[in-house]
Coordinates of C-alpha atoms and ligand atoms in Angstrom, one line a residue:
M1011 CA 68.0 7.0 88.3
N1012 CA 64.7 4.9 89.5
A1013 CA 63.8 5.8 92.7
A1014 CA 66.3 2.4 94.2
A1015 CA 69.0 4.3 93.4
Y1016 CA 68.7 7.1 96.2
R1017 CA 70.3 6.2 99.8
I1018 CA 69.1 9.0 101.2
S1019 CA 69.4 8.5 105.2
P1020 CA 66.1 9.7 107.4
A1021 CA 68.4 12.2 108.6
L1022 CA 68.8 14.0 106.0
A1023 CA 65.4 13.9 104.8
Q1024 CA 64.8 14.9 107.5
L1025 CA 67.3 18.3 107.2
H1026 CA 65.6 18.5 104.0
E1027 CA 62.6 18.5 105.0
N1028 CA 63.0 21.3 107.2
N1029 CA 65.3 24.0 104.7
Y1030 CA 68.7 22.5 105.9
P1031 CA 71.4 23.2 103.4
V1032 CA 72.8 19.8 103.5
I1033 CA 75.7 20.7 101.9
D1034 CA 79.6 19.0 102.4
L1035 CA 81.1 22.7 101.9
H1036 CA 85.0 20.7 102.5
T1037 CA 85.3 18.3 99.9
H1038 CA 88.4 17.5 98.8
L1039 CA 89.7 16.6 94.9
K1040 CA 91.3 13.7 95.9
G1041 CA 92.8 9.9 95.8
G1042 CA 90.8 9.6 92.9
L1043 CA 87.9 11.4 93.8
T1044 CA 86.7 13.6 90.8
L1045 CA 84.1 15.8 90.3
D1046 CA 81.9 13.7 88.3
D1047 CA 82.0 11.2 91.2
V1048 CA 80.8 14.4 93.7
I1049 CA 77.7 15.1 91.5
R1050 CA 76.6 11.4 91.4
R1051 CA 76.9 11.6 96.0
F1052 CA 74.6 14.4 95.2
H1053 CA 72.2 12.9 93.4
R1054 CA 72.4 10.2 95.4
T1055 CA 71.9 10.4 98.8
G1056 CA 71.0 14.2 98.8
I1057 CA 74.7 16.3 99.4
N1058 CA 75.5 18.5 97.6
A1059 CA 79.2 19.9 97.9
G1060 CA 81.7 23.1 97.7
V1061 CA 84.5 21.6 96.4
A1062 CA 87.6 23.4 97.9
V1063 CA 91.2 23.2 96.3
N1064 CA 94.2 23.7 98.3
C1065 CA 96.2 26.8 98.5
G1066 CA 99.6 28.3 99.5
L1067 CA 102.7 27.2 100.3
G1068 CA 104.0 24.1 99.6
F1069 CA 100.2 23.5 97.6
A1070 CA 99.5 22.5 94.5
I1071 CA 98.5 25.8 94.3
T1072 CA 100.2 29.1 95.1
N1073 CA 99.3 31.6 92.9
D1074 CA 96.7 33.5 91.0
A1075 CA 97.4 31.2 88.2
G1076 CA 96.8 28.7 89.3
I1077 CA 93.2 30.1 91.1
D1078 CA 92.1 30.6 87.2
Q1079 CA 93.0 27.2 85.9
A1080 CA 90.9 25.6 89.7
L1081 CA 88.1 27.9 88.9
A1082 CA 87.7 27.0 84.6
E1083 CA 88.3 23.6 85.7
L1084 CA 86.2 23.1 88.8
R1085 CA 83.5 25.3 88.8
H1086 CA 80.3 23.8 87.9
P1087 CA 76.0 24.7 88.1
L1088 CA 75.2 22.4 90.6
T1089 CA 78.6 22.7 92.9
F1090 CA 80.1 25.4 94.7
T1091 CA 84.1 26.4 94.2
A1092 CA 86.1 27.1 97.3
M1093 CA 89.3 28.2 98.3
Q1094 CA 91.0 26.0 101.3
A1095 CA 93.5 28.8 102.4
E1096 CA 96.6 27.0 103.7
G1097 CA 99.3 27.7 106.4
R1098 CA 99.6 31.3 106.9
E1099 CA 101.5 32.5 103.9
W1100 CA 98.7 32.4 101.9
V1101 CA 98.6 36.4 102.3
E1102 CA 101.4 36.9 100.6
L1103 CA 100.9 34.7 97.8
F1104 CA 97.5 34.9 96.0
T1105 CA 95.6 39.1 95.3
L1106 CA 92.7 39.9 96.5
P1107 CA 90.7 39.8 93.4
A1108 CA 91.5 36.2 93.0
V1109 CA 90.6 35.6 96.0
A1110 CA 87.4 36.4 95.6
R1111 CA 86.3 35.3 92.9
F1112 CA 85.8 31.5 94.1
D1113 CA 82.3 30.9 96.5
Y1114 CA 84.3 31.4 99.7
V1115 CA 87.0 31.0 101.5
F1116 CA 87.8 28.7 104.6
T1117 CA 90.9 27.8 106.7
D1118 CA 91.9 26.6 110.4
A1119 CA 94.3 27.0 113.0
M1120 CA 96.4 23.9 112.1
T1121 CA 99.8 25.6 110.6
I1122 CA 101.0 28.1 113.2
R1123 CA 104.5 29.1 114.8
N1124 CA 105.3 29.0 117.6
P1125 CA 107.3 31.8 120.0
A1126 CA 110.4 30.8 118.5
G1127 CA 109.7 30.4 115.3
K1128 CA 108.5 27.4 114.2
R1129 CA 106.1 26.6 111.3
M1130 CA 104.2 23.6 113.1
R1131 CA 101.9 21.5 110.8
L1132 CA 100.4 20.4 114.1
W1133 CA 98.6 16.7 112.1
I1134 CA 102.4 16.1 111.6
R1135 CA 103.6 14.5 114.4
E1136 CA 107.7 14.7 113.9
E1137 CA 106.7 18.9 113.3
V1138 CA 104.9 19.1 116.4
E1139 CA 106.6 21.2 119.9
V1140 CA 104.8 21.5 122.4
G1141 CA 106.2 21.2 125.6
E1142 CA 104.2 22.4 128.3
P1143 CA 100.6 21.9 127.6
D1144 CA 98.6 24.8 128.5
A1145 CA 101.4 27.4 127.1
F1146 CA 100.5 25.4 123.6
M1147 CA 97.3 26.2 124.1
E1148 CA 97.5 30.1 125.3
Q1149 CA 99.6 29.9 121.6
L1150 CA 96.6 28.4 119.7
V1151 CA 94.4 30.9 120.8
A1152 CA 96.6 33.9 120.1
S1153 CA 96.7 32.1 117.1
T1154 CA 93.4 31.3 116.0
V1155 CA 92.2 34.1 117.2
A1156 CA 94.7 36.2 115.2
I1157 CA 93.5 34.8 112.0
L1158 CA 89.7 34.7 112.6
D1159 CA 90.3 38.7 112.6
R1160 CA 93.1 39.1 110.6
E1161 CA 93.2 36.6 107.3
P1162 CA 89.3 37.8 105.4
V1163 CA 87.7 33.5 105.9
D1164 CA 84.3 32.5 106.0
I1165 CA 84.3 29.8 107.4
W1166 CA 86.8 28.3 110.0
V1167 CA 87.4 24.1 109.4
N1168 CA 88.8 21.8 111.0
P1169 CA 88.0 23.8 114.6
T1170 CA 90.0 23.4 117.8
Y1171 CA 91.3 20.5 116.2
L1172 CA 94.9 19.5 119.0
P1173 CA 98.1 17.9 117.2
D1174 CA 97.6 13.8 118.6
V1175 CA 99.7 14.1 122.0
L1176 CA 97.4 16.5 123.2
A1177 CA 93.7 15.2 121.9
G1178 CA 93.5 13.0 125.1
D1179 CA 93.4 16.1 127.4
Y1180 CA 90.8 17.8 124.6
D1181 CA 87.9 18.0 127.0
R1182 CA 90.6 19.9 129.9
L1183 CA 92.6 22.2 127.5
W1184 CA 90.0 23.1 126.0
T1185 CA 88.5 24.6 128.7
P1186 CA 85.3 27.7 129.3
E1187 CA 87.6 30.4 128.9
R1188 CA 89.6 29.6 125.8
R1189 CA 86.4 28.3 124.0
Q1190 CA 85.0 31.9 124.5
R1191 CA 87.9 34.0 123.0
V1192 CA 87.8 31.2 119.7
I1193 CA 83.7 31.9 119.2
A1194 CA 84.1 35.7 120.2
A1195 CA 86.6 35.6 117.5
A1196 CA 84.5 33.9 114.4
V1197 CA 81.3 35.9 116.0
R1198 CA 82.6 39.4 115.5
N1199 CA 84.3 38.6 112.6
Q1200 CA 81.2 36.6 110.8
V1201 CA 83.1 33.5 110.2
A1202 CA 81.2 30.2 110.1
I1203 CA 82.3 27.6 112.0
E1204 CA 82.6 24.1 109.8
I1205 CA 81.3 20.5 111.8
N1206 CA 83.2 18.5 110.8
A1207 CA 82.2 14.5 110.9
R1208 CA 85.9 13.3 109.5
L1209 CA 87.0 15.0 113.2
R1210 CA 84.8 14.4 114.8
L1211 CA 85.0 18.3 115.8
P1212 CA 83.8 20.5 117.5
T1213 CA 82.2 19.0 120.5
A1214 CA 78.0 19.3 121.2
R1215 CA 78.7 22.0 124.0
F1216 CA 80.8 23.7 122.0
L1217 CA 78.6 24.2 119.5
R1218 CA 76.4 24.5 122.7
E1219 CA 78.3 27.8 123.7
A1220 CA 78.6 28.9 120.0
K1221 CA 75.9 28.2 118.4
A1222 CA 74.3 31.2 122.5
A1223 CA 77.1 33.3 121.2
G1224 CA 75.1 33.7 116.9
A1225 CA 78.0 31.6 115.6
R1226 CA 77.2 30.8 112.1
F1227 CA 78.2 26.6 111.1
T1228 CA 78.2 24.2 107.9
F1229 CA 78.9 21.0 107.6
G1230 CA 81.8 19.6 106.2
T1231 CA 83.7 16.1 105.8
N1232 CA 87.6 17.6 104.8
N1233 CA 88.3 13.8 103.1
G1234 CA 91.8 12.5 102.3
G1235 CA 89.7 10.6 99.6
R1236 CA 87.2 8.6 97.5
D1237 CA 85.9 6.1 100.7
D1238 CA 86.1 8.3 103.6
L1239 CA 83.3 10.8 102.4
G1240 CA 80.2 9.7 104.6
N1241 CA 77.3 11.2 104.5
L1242 CA 77.4 13.9 107.6
E1243 CA 76.7 11.5 110.2
Y1244 CA 78.1 13.6 112.4
G1245 CA 76.1 16.7 111.7
T1246 CA 73.3 15.4 112.0
E1247 CA 74.0 14.1 115.4
M1248 CA 75.7 17.6 115.8
V1249 CA 71.8 19.1 114.6
R1250 CA 69.8 16.6 116.6
E1251 CA 72.1 16.8 119.9
C1252 CA 72.8 20.8 120.3
G1253 CA 68.7 21.8 118.7
L1254 CA 70.5 23.6 116.1
K1255 CA 68.2 24.9 113.6
W1256 CA 68.4 25.4 110.1
Q1257 CA 68.8 29.4 110.7
D1258 CA 72.0 28.7 112.3
F1259 CA 73.9 27.9 109.3
W1260 CA 76.3 29.8 107.6
V1261 CA 75.0 29.1 102.8
P1262 CA 78.0 30.6 100.2
G1263 CA 76.0 33.1 98.0
L1264 CA 73.1 34.7 100.6
N1265 CA 76.0 37.5 100.8
P1266 CA 79.1 38.6 99.9
T1267 CA 82.3 36.7 101.4
R1268 CA 84.3 37.9 103.4
S1269 CA 87.0 39.1 100.2
Q1270 CA 84.2 40.2 98.6
R1271 CA 83.2 42.8 101.4
A1272 CA 86.9 43.8 101.6
L1273 CA 87.3 44.3 97.3
A1274 CA 83.9 46.6 97.6
A1275 CA 85.4 48.4 100.1
G1276 CA 88.0 49.5 98.4
Q1277 CA 90.4 46.9 100.0
R1278 CA 93.4 45.9 98.4
Q1279 CA 95.4 43.7 100.0
I1280 CA 94.3 40.9 101.1
I1281 CA 95.3 41.9 105.1
A1282 CA 94.5 45.5 105.1
P1283 CA 97.3 47.8 106.2
Ligands
ZN746 ZN1 90.4 20.6 103.5

């Protein structure tokens, strides 16, 4: 590839020079995007990737055999391979040894149950029953903390996402006390917090507080297809705005994943009994 074919933005070049892990750890092969495209992006832009497969109820992968097949197809020496654990049922669908085969595992708090037991995907308007906003927030924060405490994931992605109907009130609803509770849960469980390029979440204020509390961060896009991958613009903005150092970032492979640690400790189920 000749020099003209490279399109490494000045902001990304600066991250590379300063030892930041320039990896989009939330890349999906959706909308026709192929592993070859992801490798080409790496060569062209300098952004490496973790390619994540969605695993859970209602998704393409619902059992260990599906994990085996995905890993056989997607493992590549230049990229990482990740499990996006979906919904809350995933802990019943897979075994811990299968989950521990991934380079890392992540989840979000976008599928939760309300006090009446209704399963809600927060990005699907028809499923969301918000009711009184502050009561909903308490439930969302409690669910997020329970996920980070119980589920053996390495990254909390799409962090602090709110359903459309509440998103306009984000700054009021994510009170200091609520921010503090989810940040503390991430820190005590050593779960990294994604800086999500597509949703532009979480906010600079949240990231500064999380950094002060000792959290680690990752870059991620959560692309829906081929055309919305971008160049991690929000992440590079937040590095600058919040003074994040390379040491503030989490990278796969530095330490065993949470599921690998649980397995090594003799745990046999995804959730310790
Ligand atoms: Zn995703």
